[in-house]
PDB file of C-alpha atoms in Angstrom:
ATOM      1  CA  MET A   1       8.885  -2.647 -18.959  1.00  0.00           C
ATOM      2  CA  ALA A   2       5.102  -2.714 -19.379  1.00  0.00           C
ATOM      3  CA  ASN A   3       3.421  -4.580 -22.201  1.00  0.00           C
ATOM      4  CA  SER A   4       1.989  -2.362 -24.881  1.00  0.00           C
ATOM      5  CA  THR A   5      -0.914  -3.022 -27.197  1.00  0.00           C
ATOM      6  CA  SER A   6      -1.231  -1.591 -30.696  1.00  0.00           C
ATOM      7  CA  VAL A   7      -2.766  -2.440 -34.038  1.00  0.00           C
ATOM      8  CA  GLY A   8      -0.255  -3.098 -36.809  1.00  0.00           C
ATOM      9  CA  THR A   9      -0.583  -1.898 -40.398  1.00  0.00           C
ATOM     10  CA  ASN A  10      -1.444  -5.398 -41.567  1.00  0.00           C
ATOM     11  CA  GLY A  11      -4.392  -5.656 -39.170  1.00  0.00           C
ATOM     12  CA  GLY A  12      -2.526  -7.738 -36.571  1.00  0.00           C
ATOM     13  CA  LEU A  13      -2.714  -6.824 -32.908  1.00  0.00           C
ATOM     14  CA  HIS A  14       0.600  -6.269 -31.117  1.00  0.00           C
ATOM     15  CA  VAL A  15       0.638  -7.217 -27.412  1.00  0.00           C
ATOM     16  CA  GLY A  16       4.055  -6.633 -25.893  1.00  0.00           C
ATOM     17  CA  LYS A  17       6.532  -8.375 -28.166  1.00  0.00           C
ATOM     18  CA  LYS A  18       3.992 -10.765 -29.742  1.00  0.00           C
ATOM     19  CA  GLN A  19       1.794 -10.024 -32.725  1.00  0.00           C
ATOM     20  CA  LEU A  20      -1.668 -11.525 -32.926  1.00  0.00           C
ATOM     21  CA  HIS A  21      -3.198 -12.324 -36.336  1.00  0.00           C
ATOM     22  CA  THR A  22      -6.788 -13.067 -37.115  1.00  0.00           C
ATOM     23  CA  THR A  23      -7.354 -16.444 -38.756  1.00  0.00           C
ATOM     24  CA  GLY A  24     -10.526 -15.404 -40.539  1.00  0.00           C
ATOM     25  CA  LYS A  25     -12.643 -17.712 -38.341  1.00  0.00           C
ATOM     26  CA  GLY A  26     -13.252 -15.249 -35.530  1.00  0.00           C
ATOM     27  CA  THR A  27     -10.167 -16.393 -33.623  1.00  0.00           C
ATOM     28  CA  SER A  28      -6.637 -15.117 -33.374  1.00  0.00           C
ATOM     29  CA  THR A  29      -3.267 -16.743 -32.816  1.00  0.00           C
ATOM     30  CA  ALA A  30       0.175 -15.507 -31.840  1.00  0.00           C
ATOM     31  CA  LYS A  31       2.501 -15.218 -34.817  1.00  0.00           C
ATOM     32  CA  GLY A  32       4.196 -18.575 -35.361  1.00  0.00           C
ATOM     33  CA  SER A  33       1.720 -20.436 -33.085  1.00  0.00           C
ATOM     34  CA  SER A  34      -1.302 -22.568 -33.870  1.00  0.00           C
ATOM     35  CA  LYS A  35      -2.809 -22.217 -30.381  1.00  0.00           C
ATOM     36  CA  PRO A  36      -5.637 -19.684 -29.935  1.00  0.00           C
ATOM     37  CA  THR A  37      -4.840 -16.762 -27.658  1.00  0.00           C
ATOM     38  CA  ALA A  38      -6.933 -15.379 -24.799  1.00  0.00           C
ATOM     39  CA  ALA A  39      -8.399 -12.892 -27.277  1.00  0.00           C
ATOM     40  CA  ALA A  40      -9.717 -15.846 -29.294  1.00  0.00           C
ATOM     41  CA  ILE A  41     -11.795 -17.292 -26.456  1.00  0.00           C
ATOM     42  CA  PRO A  42     -15.420 -16.213 -26.889  1.00  0.00           C
ATOM     43  CA  ALA A  43     -16.781 -13.893 -24.232  1.00  0.00           C
ATOM     44  CA  LYS A  44     -19.467 -15.173 -21.856  1.00  0.00           C
ATOM     45  CA  SER A  45     -22.939 -13.796 -22.247  1.00  0.00           C
ATOM     46  CA  ALA A  46     -23.844 -10.636 -20.357  1.00  0.00           C
ATOM     47  CA  LYS A  47     -26.521 -12.532 -18.421  1.00  0.00           C
ATOM     48  CA  HIS A  48     -23.964 -15.094 -17.182  1.00  0.00           C
ATOM     49  CA  THR A  49     -21.486 -12.375 -16.189  1.00  0.00           C
ATOM     50  CA  VAL A  50     -24.075 -10.410 -14.169  1.00  0.00           C
ATOM     51  CA  ALA A  51     -25.149 -13.563 -12.326  1.00  0.00           C
ATOM     52  CA  ALA A  52     -21.535 -14.378 -11.440  1.00  0.00           C
ATOM     53  CA  GLU A  53     -20.925 -10.807 -10.253  1.00  0.00           C
ATOM     54  CA  SER A  54     -23.955 -10.836  -7.927  1.00  0.00           C
ATOM     55  CA  LYS A  55     -22.794 -14.080  -6.251  1.00  0.00           C
ATOM     56  CA  ARG A  56     -19.309 -12.716  -5.515  1.00  0.00           C
ATOM     57  CA  ALA A  57     -18.674 -10.794  -2.303  1.00  0.00           C
ATOM     58  CA  ARG A  58     -18.577  -7.070  -2.812  1.00  0.00           C
ATOM     59  CA  GLY A  59     -15.497  -5.153  -1.799  1.00  0.00           C
ATOM     60  CA  VAL A  60     -11.787  -5.544  -2.320  1.00  0.00           C
ATOM     61  CA  PRO A  61     -10.201  -8.842  -1.321  1.00  0.00           C
ATOM     62  CA  VAL A  62      -6.661  -8.335   0.005  1.00  0.00           C
ATOM     63  CA  GLN A  63      -3.966 -11.028   0.007  1.00  0.00           C
ATOM     64  CA  ARG A  64      -1.000 -11.109   2.356  1.00  0.00           C
ATOM     65  CA  LEU A  65       2.324 -10.691   0.593  1.00  0.00           C
ATOM     66  CA  PHE A  66       4.699  -9.341   3.248  1.00  0.00           C
ATOM     67  CA  THR A  67       3.025 -10.041   6.601  1.00  0.00           C
ATOM     68  CA  GLN A  68       1.752 -12.963   8.666  1.00  0.00           C
ATOM     69  CA  VAL A  69      -1.428 -13.241  10.708  1.00  0.00           C
ATOM     70  CA  GLY A  70      -0.833 -12.457  14.379  1.00  0.00           C
ATOM     71  CA  LYS A  71       2.621 -10.893  13.883  1.00  0.00           C
ATOM     72  CA  ASP A  72       3.241  -7.153  14.074  1.00  0.00           C
ATOM     73  CA  PRO A  73       4.610  -6.050  10.671  1.00  0.00           C
ATOM     74  CA  LEU A  74       6.764  -3.408  12.385  1.00  0.00           C
ATOM     75  CA  ASP A  75       8.666  -5.982  14.474  1.00  0.00           C
ATOM     76  CA  THR A  76      10.959  -6.656  11.482  1.00  0.00           C
ATOM     77  CA  VAL A  77      12.440  -3.146  11.809  1.00  0.00           C
ATOM     78  CA  VAL A  78      15.368  -2.377  14.135  1.00  0.00           C
ATOM     79  CA  TYR A  79      14.750   0.846  16.091  1.00  0.00           C
ATOM     80  CA  GLU A  80      16.970   3.172  18.087  1.00  0.00           C
ATOM     81  CA  ARG A  81      16.426   6.301  20.190  1.00  0.00           C
ATOM     82  CA  ARG A  82      17.439   9.571  18.529  1.00  0.00           C
ATOM     83  CA  SER A  83      17.249  13.296  19.028  1.00  0.00           C
ATOM     84  CA  SER A  84      16.214  15.898  16.513  1.00  0.00           C
ATOM     85  CA  ALA A  85      16.684  19.653  16.493  1.00  0.00           C
ATOM     86  CA  ILE A  86      15.431  22.059  13.832  1.00  0.00           C
ATOM     87  CA  THR A  87      17.233  25.404  13.880  1.00  0.00           C
ATOM     88  CA  ASN A  88      16.931  28.792  12.207  1.00  0.00           C
ATOM     89  CA  PRO A  89      19.813  30.105  10.078  1.00  0.00           C
ATOM     90  CA  ASP A  90      20.952  32.163  13.083  1.00  0.00           C
ATOM     91  CA  GLY A  91      21.252  28.971  15.167  1.00  0.00           C
ATOM     92  CA  SER A  92      18.205  29.483  17.362  1.00  0.00           C
ATOM     93  CA  ILE A  93      16.217  26.291  17.995  1.00  0.00           C
ATOM     94  CA  VAL A  94      12.771  26.099  16.410  1.00  0.00           C
ATOM     95  CA  PHE A  95      11.942  22.563  17.512  1.00  0.00           C
ATOM     96  CA  LYS A  96      13.718  19.905  19.570  1.00  0.00           C
ATOM     97  CA  MET A  97      12.818  16.362  20.592  1.00  0.00           C
ATOM     98  CA  ASP A  98      14.916  13.831  22.464  1.00  0.00           C
ATOM     99  CA  GLY A  99      14.429  10.060  22.652  1.00  0.00           C
ATOM    100  CA  ALA A 100      12.261   9.452  19.594  1.00  0.00           C
ATOM    101  CA  GLU A 101      12.123   5.832  18.393  1.00  0.00           C
ATOM    102  CA  ILE A 102      13.363   5.807  14.768  1.00  0.00           C
ATOM    103  CA  PRO A 103      14.393   2.962  12.414  1.00  0.00           C
ATOM    104  CA  SER A 104      18.172   2.618  12.718  1.00  0.00           C
ATOM    105  CA  SER A 105      18.617   2.574   8.934  1.00  0.00           C
ATOM    106  CA  TRP A 106      17.182   6.110   8.550  1.00  0.00           C
ATOM    107  CA  SER A 107      19.415   9.142   8.054  1.00  0.00           C
ATOM    108  CA  GLN A 108      19.402  12.108  10.411  1.00  0.00           C
ATOM    109  CA  LEU A 109      17.597  14.152   7.745  1.00  0.00           C
ATOM    110  CA  ALA A 110      14.831  11.530   7.543  1.00  0.00           C
ATOM    111  CA  THR A 111      14.676  11.573  11.352  1.00  0.00           C
ATOM    112  CA  ASP A 112      14.329  15.364  11.436  1.00  0.00           C
ATOM    113  CA  ILE A 113      11.608  15.322   8.760  1.00  0.00           C
ATOM    114  CA  VAL A 114       9.453  12.617  10.336  1.00  0.00           C
ATOM    115  CA  ILE A 115       9.711  14.150  13.805  1.00  0.00           C
ATOM    116  CA  SER A 116       9.041  17.740  12.745  1.00  0.00           C
ATOM    117  CA  LYS A 117       6.399  17.074  10.067  1.00  0.00           C
ATOM    118  CA  TYR A 118       4.618  13.802  10.874  1.00  0.00           C
ATOM    119  CA  PHE A 119       4.743  13.209  14.620  1.00  0.00           C
ATOM    120  CA  ARG A 120       1.605  14.433  16.383  1.00  0.00           C
ATOM    121  CA  LYS A 121       2.901  16.815  18.999  1.00  0.00           C
ATOM    122  CA  ALA A 122      -0.161  16.714  21.277  1.00  0.00           C
ATOM    123  CA  GLY A 123      -3.635  15.316  21.682  1.00  0.00           C
ATOM    124  CA  LEU A 124      -3.040  11.573  21.970  1.00  0.00           C
ATOM    125  CA  HIS A 125      -5.382   9.439  24.092  1.00  0.00           C
ATOM    126  CA  GLY A 126      -7.373  12.477  25.243  1.00  0.00           C
ATOM    127  CA  ASP A 127      -4.308  14.147  26.777  1.00  0.00           C
ATOM    128  CA  LYS A 128      -3.517  17.532  25.236  1.00  0.00           C
ATOM    129  CA  ASP A 129       0.125  17.248  26.325  1.00  0.00           C
ATOM    130  CA  GLU A 130       0.836  13.688  25.105  1.00  0.00           C
ATOM    131  CA  GLY A 131       2.354  13.320  21.624  1.00  0.00           C
ATOM    132  CA  GLU A 132       3.887  10.612  19.452  1.00  0.00           C
ATOM    133  CA  MET A 133       7.388   9.444  20.344  1.00  0.00           C
ATOM    134  CA  SER A 134       7.872   6.658  17.776  1.00  0.00           C
ATOM    135  CA  VAL A 135       7.674   6.012  14.042  1.00  0.00           C
ATOM    136  CA  ARG A 136       5.655   2.929  15.032  1.00  0.00           C
ATOM    137  CA  GLN A 137       2.912   5.236  16.326  1.00  0.00           C
ATOM    138  CA  VAL A 138       2.941   7.306  13.137  1.00  0.00           C
ATOM    139  CA  VAL A 139       2.735   4.241  10.883  1.00  0.00           C
ATOM    140  CA  HIS A 140      -0.079   2.738  12.970  1.00  0.00           C
ATOM    141  CA  ARG A 141      -2.013   6.030  12.887  1.00  0.00           C
ATOM    142  CA  LEU A 142      -1.698   6.358   9.102  1.00  0.00           C
ATOM    143  CA  ALA A 143      -2.496   2.727   8.239  1.00  0.00           C
ATOM    144  CA  ASN A 144      -5.363   2.527  10.737  1.00  0.00           C
ATOM    145  CA  THR A 145      -6.872   5.778   9.443  1.00  0.00           C
ATOM    146  CA  ALA A 146      -6.813   4.448   5.863  1.00  0.00           C
ATOM    147  CA  ARG A 147      -8.429   1.188   6.990  1.00  0.00           C
ATOM    148  CA  LYS A 148     -11.153   2.939   8.993  1.00  0.00           C
ATOM    149  CA  ALA A 149     -11.904   5.217   6.038  1.00  0.00           C
ATOM    150  CA  GLY A 150     -12.332   2.155   3.808  1.00  0.00           C
ATOM    151  CA  GLU A 151     -14.650   0.512   6.319  1.00  0.00           C
ATOM    152  CA  ALA A 152     -16.647   3.728   6.800  1.00  0.00           C
ATOM    153  CA  PHE A 153     -16.979   4.015   3.028  1.00  0.00           C
ATOM    154  CA  GLY A 154     -19.229   0.982   3.285  1.00  0.00           C
ATOM    155  CA  GLY A 155     -18.190  -2.295   1.760  1.00  0.00           C
ATOM    156  CA  TYR A 156     -14.780  -1.204   0.519  1.00  0.00           C
ATOM    157  CA  PHE A 157     -13.218  -4.412   1.879  1.00  0.00           C
ATOM    158  CA  ALA A 158     -14.770  -7.797   1.072  1.00  0.00           C
ATOM    159  CA  THR A 159     -14.431  -9.002   4.688  1.00  0.00           C
ATOM    160  CA  LYS A 160     -13.155  -7.849   8.078  1.00  0.00           C
ATOM    161  CA  ALA A 161     -10.130 -10.112   7.552  1.00  0.00           C
ATOM    162  CA  ASP A 162      -9.382  -8.251   4.289  1.00  0.00           C
ATOM    163  CA  ALA A 163      -9.479  -4.949   6.204  1.00  0.00           C
ATOM    164  CA  GLU A 164      -7.026  -6.339   8.791  1.00  0.00           C
ATOM    165  CA  THR A 165      -4.774  -7.641   6.019  1.00  0.00           C
ATOM    166  CA  PHE A 166      -4.862  -4.243   4.297  1.00  0.00           C
ATOM    167  CA  GLU A 167      -3.800  -2.462   7.481  1.00  0.00           C
ATOM    168  CA  ALA A 168      -0.952  -4.932   8.162  1.00  0.00           C
ATOM    169  CA  GLU A 169       0.342  -4.807   4.580  1.00  0.00           C
ATOM    170  CA  LEU A 170       0.156  -0.995   4.487  1.00  0.00           C
ATOM    171  CA  SER A 171       1.988  -0.804   7.824  1.00  0.00           C
ATOM    172  CA  PHE A 172       4.761  -2.981   6.443  1.00  0.00           C
ATOM    173  CA  LEU A 173       5.086  -0.795   3.328  1.00  0.00           C
ATOM    174  CA  LEU A 174       5.041   2.520   5.181  1.00  0.00           C
TER     175      LEU A 174
END
């Protein structure tokens, strides 16, 4: 449940389950506490804040939560080879693929959807007849495209390492 913030009828500020009261000295405390809250700490001057901002690296810093440097995030998944066939109501085959590499925990419906909707059927590596045969390829394509778009945006990531971390973390989550 997310914390909510509201102003009470008695002038106190409600943050989540706590109520903040002003002490009349420009500070506020949580109800039943004598310690000042974060709202009571005076803000730094605008000049100081701008100087601190200009010294910081621009772009988004990304921390690793699920992956490790040098390890493929998709190696934690168990894969198996499956077939998929999409048919019309009359039984005629619209699309069929054999031997696609799919996570073993996925249902046949999930298999059919990813193969028919998300696998690139042709145009890989400059070959008009070569298509994707694995969910690994799809995940890499999606995560790498998002990373490259962020880098092309110009300064979206704070560092190259942050861009690599973003791609690895996104791959793990996809």
